[in-house]
XYZ file of C-alpha atoms in Angstrom:
583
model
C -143.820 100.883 82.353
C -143.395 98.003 79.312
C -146.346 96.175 78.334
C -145.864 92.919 76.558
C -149.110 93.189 74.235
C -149.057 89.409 73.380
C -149.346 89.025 77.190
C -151.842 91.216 77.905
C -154.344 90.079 75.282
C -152.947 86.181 75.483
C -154.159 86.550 79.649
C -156.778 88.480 79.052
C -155.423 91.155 81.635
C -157.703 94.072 82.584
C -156.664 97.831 82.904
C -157.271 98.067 86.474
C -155.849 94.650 86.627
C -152.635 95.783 85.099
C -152.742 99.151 87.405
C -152.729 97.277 90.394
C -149.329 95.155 89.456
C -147.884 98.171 88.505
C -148.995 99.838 91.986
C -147.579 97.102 94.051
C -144.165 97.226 91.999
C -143.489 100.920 92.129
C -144.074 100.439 96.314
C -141.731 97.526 95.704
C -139.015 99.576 93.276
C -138.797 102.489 96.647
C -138.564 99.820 99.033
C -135.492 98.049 97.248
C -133.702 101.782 96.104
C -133.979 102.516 99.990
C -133.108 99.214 100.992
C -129.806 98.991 98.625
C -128.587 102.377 98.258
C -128.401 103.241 102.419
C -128.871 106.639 101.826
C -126.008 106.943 98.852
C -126.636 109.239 96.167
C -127.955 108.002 93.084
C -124.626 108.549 90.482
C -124.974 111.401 88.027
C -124.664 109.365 84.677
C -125.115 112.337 82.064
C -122.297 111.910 79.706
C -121.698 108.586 80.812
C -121.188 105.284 78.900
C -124.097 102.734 81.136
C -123.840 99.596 80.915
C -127.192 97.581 81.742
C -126.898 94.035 83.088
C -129.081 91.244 84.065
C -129.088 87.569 84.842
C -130.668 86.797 81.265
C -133.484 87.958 79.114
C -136.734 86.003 77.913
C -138.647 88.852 76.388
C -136.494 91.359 77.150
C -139.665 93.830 78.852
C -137.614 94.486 82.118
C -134.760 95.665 79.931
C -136.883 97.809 77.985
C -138.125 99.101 81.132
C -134.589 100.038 82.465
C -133.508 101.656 79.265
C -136.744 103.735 78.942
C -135.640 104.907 82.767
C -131.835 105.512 81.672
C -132.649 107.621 78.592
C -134.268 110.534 80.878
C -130.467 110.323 82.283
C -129.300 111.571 79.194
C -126.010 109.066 79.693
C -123.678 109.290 76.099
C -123.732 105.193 75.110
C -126.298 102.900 76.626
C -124.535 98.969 76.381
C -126.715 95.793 77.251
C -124.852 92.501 78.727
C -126.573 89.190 79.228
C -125.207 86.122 79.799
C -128.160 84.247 78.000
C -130.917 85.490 75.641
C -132.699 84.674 72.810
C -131.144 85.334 69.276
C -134.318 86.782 68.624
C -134.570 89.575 71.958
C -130.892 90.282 71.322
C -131.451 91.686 67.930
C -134.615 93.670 68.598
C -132.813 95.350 71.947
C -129.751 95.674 69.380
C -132.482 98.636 67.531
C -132.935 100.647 71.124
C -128.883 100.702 72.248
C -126.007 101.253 71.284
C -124.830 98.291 71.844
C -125.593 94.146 72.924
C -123.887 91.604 74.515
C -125.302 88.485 74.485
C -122.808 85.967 75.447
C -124.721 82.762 74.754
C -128.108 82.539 72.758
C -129.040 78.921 73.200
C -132.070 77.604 70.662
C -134.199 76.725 71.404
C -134.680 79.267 74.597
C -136.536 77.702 77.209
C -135.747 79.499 80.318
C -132.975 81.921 82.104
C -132.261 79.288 84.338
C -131.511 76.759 81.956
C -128.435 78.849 82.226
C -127.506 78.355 84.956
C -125.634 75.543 87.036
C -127.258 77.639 90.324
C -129.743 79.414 90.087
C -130.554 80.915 93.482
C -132.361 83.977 94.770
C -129.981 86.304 95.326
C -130.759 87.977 99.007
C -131.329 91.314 99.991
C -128.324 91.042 102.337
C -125.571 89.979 99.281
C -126.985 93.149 97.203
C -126.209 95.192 100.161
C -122.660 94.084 100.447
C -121.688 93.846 97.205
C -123.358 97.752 96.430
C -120.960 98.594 99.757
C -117.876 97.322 98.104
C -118.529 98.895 94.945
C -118.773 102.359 96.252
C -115.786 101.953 98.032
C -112.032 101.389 96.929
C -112.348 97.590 97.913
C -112.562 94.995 94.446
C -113.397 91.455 94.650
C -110.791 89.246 93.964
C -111.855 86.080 92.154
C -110.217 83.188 94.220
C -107.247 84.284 96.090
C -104.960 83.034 98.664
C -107.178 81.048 100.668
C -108.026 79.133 97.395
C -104.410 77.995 97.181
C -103.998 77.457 100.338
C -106.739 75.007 100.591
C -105.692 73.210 97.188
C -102.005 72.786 99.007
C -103.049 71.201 102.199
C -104.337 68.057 100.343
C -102.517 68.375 97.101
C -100.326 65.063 97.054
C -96.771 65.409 95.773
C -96.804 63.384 92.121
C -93.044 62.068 91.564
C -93.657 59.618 88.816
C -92.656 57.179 91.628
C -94.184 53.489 91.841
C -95.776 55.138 95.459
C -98.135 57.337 92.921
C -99.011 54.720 90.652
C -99.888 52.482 93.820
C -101.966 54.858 95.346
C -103.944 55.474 92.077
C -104.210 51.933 91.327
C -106.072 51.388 94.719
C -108.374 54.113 93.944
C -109.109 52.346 90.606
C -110.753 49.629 92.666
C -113.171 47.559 90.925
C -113.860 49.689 88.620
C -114.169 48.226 85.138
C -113.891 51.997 83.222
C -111.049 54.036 83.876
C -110.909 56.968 81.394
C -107.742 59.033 81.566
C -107.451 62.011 79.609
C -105.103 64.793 78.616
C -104.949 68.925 78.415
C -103.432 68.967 74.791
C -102.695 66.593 72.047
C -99.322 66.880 72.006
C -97.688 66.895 75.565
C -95.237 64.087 76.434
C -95.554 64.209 80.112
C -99.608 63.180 79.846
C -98.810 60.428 77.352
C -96.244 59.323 78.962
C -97.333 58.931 82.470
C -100.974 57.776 80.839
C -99.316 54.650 79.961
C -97.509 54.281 83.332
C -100.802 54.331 85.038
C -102.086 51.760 82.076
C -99.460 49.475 82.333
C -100.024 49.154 86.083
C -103.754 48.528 85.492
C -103.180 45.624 83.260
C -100.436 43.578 85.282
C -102.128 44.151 88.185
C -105.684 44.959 87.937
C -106.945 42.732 84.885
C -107.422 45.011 82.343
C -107.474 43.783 78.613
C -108.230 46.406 76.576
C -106.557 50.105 75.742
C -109.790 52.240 73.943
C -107.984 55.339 72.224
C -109.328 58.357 70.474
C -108.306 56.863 66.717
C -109.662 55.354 64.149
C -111.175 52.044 64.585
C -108.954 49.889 61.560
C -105.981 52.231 62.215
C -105.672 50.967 66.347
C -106.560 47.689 64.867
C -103.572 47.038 62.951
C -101.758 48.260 66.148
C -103.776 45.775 67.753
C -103.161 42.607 65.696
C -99.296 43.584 66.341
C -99.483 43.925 69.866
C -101.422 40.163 70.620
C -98.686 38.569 68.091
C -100.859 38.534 64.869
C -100.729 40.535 61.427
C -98.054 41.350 59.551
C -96.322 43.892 60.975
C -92.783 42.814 62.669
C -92.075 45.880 64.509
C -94.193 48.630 66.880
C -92.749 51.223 64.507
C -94.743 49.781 61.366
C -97.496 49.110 63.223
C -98.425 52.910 63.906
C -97.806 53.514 60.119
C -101.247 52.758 59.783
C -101.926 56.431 61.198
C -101.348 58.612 58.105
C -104.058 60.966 58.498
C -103.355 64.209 60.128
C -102.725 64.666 63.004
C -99.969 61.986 62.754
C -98.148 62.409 65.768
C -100.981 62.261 68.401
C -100.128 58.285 67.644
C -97.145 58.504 65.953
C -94.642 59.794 68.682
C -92.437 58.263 70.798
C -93.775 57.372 74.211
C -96.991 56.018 72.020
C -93.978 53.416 70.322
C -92.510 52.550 73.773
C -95.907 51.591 75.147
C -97.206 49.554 72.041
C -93.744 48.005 72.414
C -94.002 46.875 75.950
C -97.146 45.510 75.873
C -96.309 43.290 72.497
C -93.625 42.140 75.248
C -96.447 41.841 77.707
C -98.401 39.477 75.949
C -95.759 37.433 74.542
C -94.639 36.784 78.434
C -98.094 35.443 78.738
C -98.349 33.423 76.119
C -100.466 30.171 76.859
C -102.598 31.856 79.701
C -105.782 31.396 79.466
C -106.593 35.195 80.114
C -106.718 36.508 76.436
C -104.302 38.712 75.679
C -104.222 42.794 76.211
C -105.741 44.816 72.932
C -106.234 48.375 71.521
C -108.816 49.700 69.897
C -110.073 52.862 68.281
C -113.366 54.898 69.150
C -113.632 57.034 66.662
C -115.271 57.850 63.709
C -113.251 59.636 60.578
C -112.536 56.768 58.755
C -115.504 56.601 56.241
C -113.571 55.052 53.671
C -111.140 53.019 55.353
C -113.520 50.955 57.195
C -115.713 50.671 53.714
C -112.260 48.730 52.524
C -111.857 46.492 56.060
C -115.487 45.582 55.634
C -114.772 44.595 52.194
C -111.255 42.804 52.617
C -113.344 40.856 55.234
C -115.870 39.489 53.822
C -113.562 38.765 51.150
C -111.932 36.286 52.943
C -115.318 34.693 54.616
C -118.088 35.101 51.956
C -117.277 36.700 48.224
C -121.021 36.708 47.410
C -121.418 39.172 50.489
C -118.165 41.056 49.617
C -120.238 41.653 46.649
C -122.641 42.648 47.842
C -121.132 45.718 50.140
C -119.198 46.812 47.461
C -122.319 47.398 45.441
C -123.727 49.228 48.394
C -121.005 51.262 49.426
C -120.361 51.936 45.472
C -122.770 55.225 46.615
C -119.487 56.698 47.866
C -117.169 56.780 45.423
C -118.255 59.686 43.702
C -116.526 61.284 46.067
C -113.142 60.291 45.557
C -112.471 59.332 49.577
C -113.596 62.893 50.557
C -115.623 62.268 53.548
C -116.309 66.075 53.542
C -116.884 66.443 49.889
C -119.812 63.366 50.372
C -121.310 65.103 53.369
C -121.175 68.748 51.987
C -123.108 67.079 48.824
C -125.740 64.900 50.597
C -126.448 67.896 53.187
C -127.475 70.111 50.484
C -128.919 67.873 48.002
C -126.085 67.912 45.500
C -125.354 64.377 45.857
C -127.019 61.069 46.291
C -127.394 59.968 50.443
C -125.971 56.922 51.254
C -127.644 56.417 54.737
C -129.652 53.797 53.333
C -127.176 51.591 51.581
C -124.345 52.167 55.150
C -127.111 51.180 57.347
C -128.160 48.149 55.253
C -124.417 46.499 55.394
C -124.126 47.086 58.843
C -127.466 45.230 59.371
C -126.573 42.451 57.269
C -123.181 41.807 59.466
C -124.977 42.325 62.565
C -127.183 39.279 61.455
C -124.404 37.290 60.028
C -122.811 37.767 64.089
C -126.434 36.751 65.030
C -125.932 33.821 63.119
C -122.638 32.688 64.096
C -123.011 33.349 68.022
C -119.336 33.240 67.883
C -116.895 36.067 69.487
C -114.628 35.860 66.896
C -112.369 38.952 66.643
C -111.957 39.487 62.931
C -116.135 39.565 62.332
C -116.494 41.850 65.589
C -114.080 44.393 63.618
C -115.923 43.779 60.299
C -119.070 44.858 62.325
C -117.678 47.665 64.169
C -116.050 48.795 60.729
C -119.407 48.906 59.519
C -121.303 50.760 62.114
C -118.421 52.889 61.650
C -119.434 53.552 58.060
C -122.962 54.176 58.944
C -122.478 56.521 62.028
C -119.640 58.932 59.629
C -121.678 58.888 57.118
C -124.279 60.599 59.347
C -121.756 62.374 60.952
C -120.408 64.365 57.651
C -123.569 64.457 56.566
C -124.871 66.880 59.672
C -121.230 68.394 60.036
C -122.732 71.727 58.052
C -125.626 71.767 60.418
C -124.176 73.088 63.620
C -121.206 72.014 66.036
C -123.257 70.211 69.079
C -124.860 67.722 66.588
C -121.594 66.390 65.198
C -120.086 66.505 68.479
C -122.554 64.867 70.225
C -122.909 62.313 67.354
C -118.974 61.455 67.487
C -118.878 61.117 71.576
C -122.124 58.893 71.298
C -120.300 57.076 68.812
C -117.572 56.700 71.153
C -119.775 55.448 74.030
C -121.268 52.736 71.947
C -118.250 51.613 70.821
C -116.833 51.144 74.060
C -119.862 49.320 75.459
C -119.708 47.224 72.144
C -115.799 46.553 72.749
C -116.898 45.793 76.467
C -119.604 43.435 75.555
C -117.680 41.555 73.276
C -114.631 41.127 75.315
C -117.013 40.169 78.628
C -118.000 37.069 75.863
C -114.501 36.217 74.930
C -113.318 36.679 78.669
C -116.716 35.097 80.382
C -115.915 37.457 82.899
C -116.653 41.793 82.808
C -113.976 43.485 81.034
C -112.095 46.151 82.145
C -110.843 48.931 79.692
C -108.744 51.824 79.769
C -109.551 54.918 77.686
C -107.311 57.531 76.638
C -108.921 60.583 75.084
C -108.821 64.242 75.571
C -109.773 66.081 78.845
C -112.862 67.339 76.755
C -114.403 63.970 75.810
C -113.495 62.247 78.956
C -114.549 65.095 81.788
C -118.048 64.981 82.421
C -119.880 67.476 79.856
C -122.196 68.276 82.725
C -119.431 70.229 84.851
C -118.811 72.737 81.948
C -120.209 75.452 80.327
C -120.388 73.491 76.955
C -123.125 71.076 78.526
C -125.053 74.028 79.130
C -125.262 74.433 75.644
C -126.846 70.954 75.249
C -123.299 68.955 74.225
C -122.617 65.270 75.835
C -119.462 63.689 75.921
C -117.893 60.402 76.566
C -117.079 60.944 80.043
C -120.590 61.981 81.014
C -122.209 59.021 79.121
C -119.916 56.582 80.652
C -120.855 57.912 83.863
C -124.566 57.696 83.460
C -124.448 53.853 81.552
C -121.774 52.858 83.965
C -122.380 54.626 87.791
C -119.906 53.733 90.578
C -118.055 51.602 87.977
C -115.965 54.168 86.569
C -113.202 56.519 87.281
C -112.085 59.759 85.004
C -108.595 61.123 85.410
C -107.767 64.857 84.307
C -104.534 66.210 83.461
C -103.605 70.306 83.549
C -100.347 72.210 82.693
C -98.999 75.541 83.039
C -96.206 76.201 80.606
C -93.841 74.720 78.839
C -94.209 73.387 75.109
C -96.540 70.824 72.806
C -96.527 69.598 69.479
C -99.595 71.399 67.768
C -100.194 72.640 64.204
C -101.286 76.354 63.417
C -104.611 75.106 61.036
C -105.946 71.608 60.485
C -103.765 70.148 57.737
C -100.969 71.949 58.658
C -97.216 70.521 59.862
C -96.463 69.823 63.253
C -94.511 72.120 64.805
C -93.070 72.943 68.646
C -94.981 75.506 70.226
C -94.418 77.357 73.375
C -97.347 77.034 75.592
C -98.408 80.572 76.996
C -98.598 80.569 81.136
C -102.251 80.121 82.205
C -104.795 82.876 82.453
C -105.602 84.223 85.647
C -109.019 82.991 86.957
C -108.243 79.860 85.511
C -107.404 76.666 87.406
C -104.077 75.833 85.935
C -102.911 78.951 87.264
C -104.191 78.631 90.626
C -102.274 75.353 90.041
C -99.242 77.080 89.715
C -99.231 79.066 92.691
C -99.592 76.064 95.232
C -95.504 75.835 93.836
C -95.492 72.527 93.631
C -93.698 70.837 90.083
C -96.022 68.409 90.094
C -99.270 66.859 91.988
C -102.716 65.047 92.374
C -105.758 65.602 93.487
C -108.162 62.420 94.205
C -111.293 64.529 95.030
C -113.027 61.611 97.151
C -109.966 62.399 99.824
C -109.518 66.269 98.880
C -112.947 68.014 100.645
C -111.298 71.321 100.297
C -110.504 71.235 97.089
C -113.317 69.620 96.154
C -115.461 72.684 97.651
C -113.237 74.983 95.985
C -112.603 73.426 92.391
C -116.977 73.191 92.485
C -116.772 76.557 91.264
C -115.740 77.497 87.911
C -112.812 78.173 86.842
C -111.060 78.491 83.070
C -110.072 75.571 81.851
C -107.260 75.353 79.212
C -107.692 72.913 76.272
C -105.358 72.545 73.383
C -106.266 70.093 70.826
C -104.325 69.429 67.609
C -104.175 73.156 66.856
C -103.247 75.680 68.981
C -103.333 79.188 68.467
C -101.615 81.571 71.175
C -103.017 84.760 69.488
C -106.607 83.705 70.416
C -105.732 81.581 73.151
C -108.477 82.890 75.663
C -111.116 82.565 72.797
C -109.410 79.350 71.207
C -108.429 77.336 73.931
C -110.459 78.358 77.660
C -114.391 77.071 78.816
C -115.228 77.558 82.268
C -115.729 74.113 84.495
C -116.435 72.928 87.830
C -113.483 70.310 87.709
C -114.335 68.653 90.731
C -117.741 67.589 89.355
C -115.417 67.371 86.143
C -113.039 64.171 86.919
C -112.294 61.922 90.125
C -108.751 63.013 89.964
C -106.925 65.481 88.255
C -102.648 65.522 87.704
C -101.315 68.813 87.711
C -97.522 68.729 86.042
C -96.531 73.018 86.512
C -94.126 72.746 83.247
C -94.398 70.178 80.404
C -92.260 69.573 76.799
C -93.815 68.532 73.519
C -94.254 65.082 72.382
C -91.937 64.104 70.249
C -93.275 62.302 66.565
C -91.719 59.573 64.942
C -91.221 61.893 61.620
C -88.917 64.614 63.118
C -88.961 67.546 61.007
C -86.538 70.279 60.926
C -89.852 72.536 61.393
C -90.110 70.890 64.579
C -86.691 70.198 65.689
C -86.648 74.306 65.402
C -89.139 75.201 66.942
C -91.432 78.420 67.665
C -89.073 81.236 68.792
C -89.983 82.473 72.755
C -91.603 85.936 72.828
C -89.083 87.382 74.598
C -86.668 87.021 71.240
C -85.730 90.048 69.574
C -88.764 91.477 67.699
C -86.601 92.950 64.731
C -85.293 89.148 63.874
């Protein structure tokens, strides 16, 4: 028996009080060892490596309990495994084993269940069963054929054909949000049939505006090329404004034959009195390049103003256009913080908008631009303070600029706007379907879906195999990597054995796949980096993709994307595993 003394005292528990629990337990503990075991021999574990599980730990007393039980075993290595714990329980059981798991340790700790996406009682009957199979020869398999079977009976063969496209578009509805992701950063197949599925959208559906994970003045300057302004003459120069790594996510080829057609697009329409299709840029790296837009702006409007800013954003250039440098310095009081002075400029355009009541593009941008400013600054600022914050902060940044971009259009338009989004599967699947949400991140997908219910749709893509444009470390050259096959237990594998090349699933007409893909399964993710070596601990989280999109494409093998600067790194390539190890 383990007494929590904090307990005891805090409740003000008497001795005979206590007794009495601990009578009606122990008559509990024989009913359950009867009830479970069905007359099987408790194991001899002498000599034995044990491992103790449970469904979590608050203050760890039942544990303590079951290890005090165990030692009188004499077994040779005592191991404790949790899914979820305190950091704090984890290290003080750490001093009575030899060894603790805790696989998550969320802070603060509020509850076991917290943990959990179900959290049900588990029955007498289910220990029963699952205490017969384990003293037989029997395993469970996680999944299995039935699983595959069920996802090939609705899976809908995905040719590329204008029969997809037409079926997708109808599911689009009325929607005014479609969000439509990607598994890596560097797959041609997902960027190329992402602006298939776009393109169809805006002839046909209304939709003005492409909203892309960039920069906001980068997509800009692809924007002023593609509604016939700026001065860039061809799509080529227009992406040059993309210098900062990673390059090719927007520098590649079927990102040039999209900004291409829809220049052509809008030049067919020319005189319409629908305003012409746009992109624009949610994100939030660039500190100092906006700092310059907001400048060159109000350059060309107000000088006194332009002034103004640049005495205000002057608190940055000790830094030399580090963004990391500035928030490294301000986190730790080695620098000045220029919250103030980022948040002050943004103000002042936000009244000077006020003012005007005019939905002028070139003071919207100045304004975005500097709520840009304000929101990086914050954002390198509490980048040393832990990974949720910043991540959260940069998809709330990304949600707020959309609604901006959607608010300002609807004025320009005088009717809603419909947008687009293209962003990866882990900013555009709802947060709240993954194990990362249990760990308290949000992402774009889930906030569009809570500011914008029934009015948008999210569209996942998957891969098996094949190869993607990727860069060993951030900073590093592009190269062509071969992507590994999926893990088993994960859902790009189960994927793989319905033996189709390529399909969709629109879960509002897929019930069986729907129940099935509401469990959760690995999910692969490759981002700008990918590292095979690590790839389970790199590149997998466990989701229930159903709950995760409204449709998911499956394509079995894909190829890299291929980027405008074609190196001779990349034109080589990453030798296959099978070559010759001695080479």
């Amino acid at each position: 028996m383990v007494l929590d003394d904090d307990v005891v005292r805090g409740l003000g528990l008497a001795p005979d009080t206590v007794q009495q629990v601990a009578e009606q337990e122990s008559r509990e503990l024989l009913r359950r060892e009867q009830e479970y075991r069905e007359g099987r021999p408790m194991p001899d574990l002498a000599g034995k490596v044990v491992i103790l599980v449970d469904d979590g730990l608050a203050t760890g007393s039942s544990m303590r309990a079951a290890i005090q039980a165990l030692r009188k075993l004499w077994p040779a290595r005592v191991v404790v495994a949790v899914p979820a714990a305190p950091e704090s329980t984890c290290a003080e059981l750490a001093a009575e084993v030899d060894e603790v798991i805790c696989a998550t340790t969320p802070s603060p700790f509020l509850a076991v269940g917290r943990s959990y996406w179900d959290f049900t009682q588990t029955t007498d009957e289910e220990v029963r069963r699952l205490l017969r199979v384990a003293s037989g020869t029997r395993t469970i398999a996680a999944g299995g054929g039935g699983d595959v079977s069920g996802i090939r009976s609705e899976a809908a063969p995905w040719s590329g054909g204008r029969a997809d496209y037409d079926e997708l578009t109808e599911l689009v509805g009325d929607a005014h949000f479609v969000l439509i992701g990607e598994a890596s950063h560097g797959t041609h197949e997902f960027y190329a049939e992402r602006a298939h599925i776009t393109q169809r959208l805006i002839e046909e559906k209304g939709f003005s505006a492409v909203a892309v994970e960039a920069d906001w003045p980068d997509a800009y300057r692809v924007n002023r090329y593609v509604q016939g302004a700026g001065d860039d003459g061809t799509a080529e120069e227009a992406l040059r404004g993309f210098e900062r790594f990673p390059s090719w996510m927007w520098r590649n080829a079927a990102v040039l034959d999209f900004v291409g057609w829809l220049r052509q697009h809008n030049d067919w329409r020319v005189g319409e009195e629908r305003k012409p299709a746009g992109v624009y840029g949610l994100d939030l790296y660039s500190l100092f390049r906006s700092i310059d837009e907001v400048i060159a702006y109000l350059e060309t409007v107000d000088p006194s103003a332009a002034q103004r800013a640049r005495e205000r954003y002057s608190c940055f250039d000790h830094f030399g256009h580090d963004a990391q440098a500035y928030g490294y310095a301000a986190a730790f009081g080695a620098g000045e913080s220029c919250e103030l002075q980022a948040v002050d400029q943004l103000l002042d355009l936000q009244r000077r908008a006020t003012e005007t009541r005019a939905a002028d593009d070139e003071l919207f941008s100045a304004g975005q631009n500097a709520r840009t400013v304000a929101t990086a600054e914050a954002y390198y600022r509490s980048m040393f303070g832990g990974r949720v914050s910043t991540w959260n902060l940069r998809d709330r940044h990304m949600a707020d600029t959309l609604d901006g971009l959607a608010a300002h259009l609807t004025r320009q338009q005088g009717e809603p706007a419909r947008i687009v989004v293209w962003a990866h599967n882990s900013h555009l699947g709802d947060a709240r379907a993954t194990d990362l949400g249990g760990i308290g991140e949000v992402n774009l997908g889930q906030l569009v879906r809570e500011r914008h219910a029934d009015d948008c749709l999210l569209v996942g893509f998957t891969t098996y195999t094949g190869t993607v444009t990727a860069a060993d470390d951030w900073g590093a050259p592009a190269e062509r990597k071969q992507v590994r096959p999926a893990l088993a237990g994960s859902c790009e594998e189960l994927f793989h054995q319905v033996g189709e090349k390529a399909f969709w699933l629109p879960f509002a007409k897929a019930p069986q796949a729907t129940e099935i893909l509401r469990r959760a399964f690995l999910e692969r993710a490759i981002g700008v980096i990918y590292r095979p070596a690590t790839e389970r601990h790199s590149h997998y989280f466990r989701a229930r993709m159903a709950d995760q999109f409204d449709v998911v494409i499956h394509l079995d093998e894909t190829r890299a994307v291929e980027p405008l600067e074609r190196t001779a790194r990349w034109e080589r390539g990453e030798l296959a595993e099978t070559y010759p190890f001695a080479v």
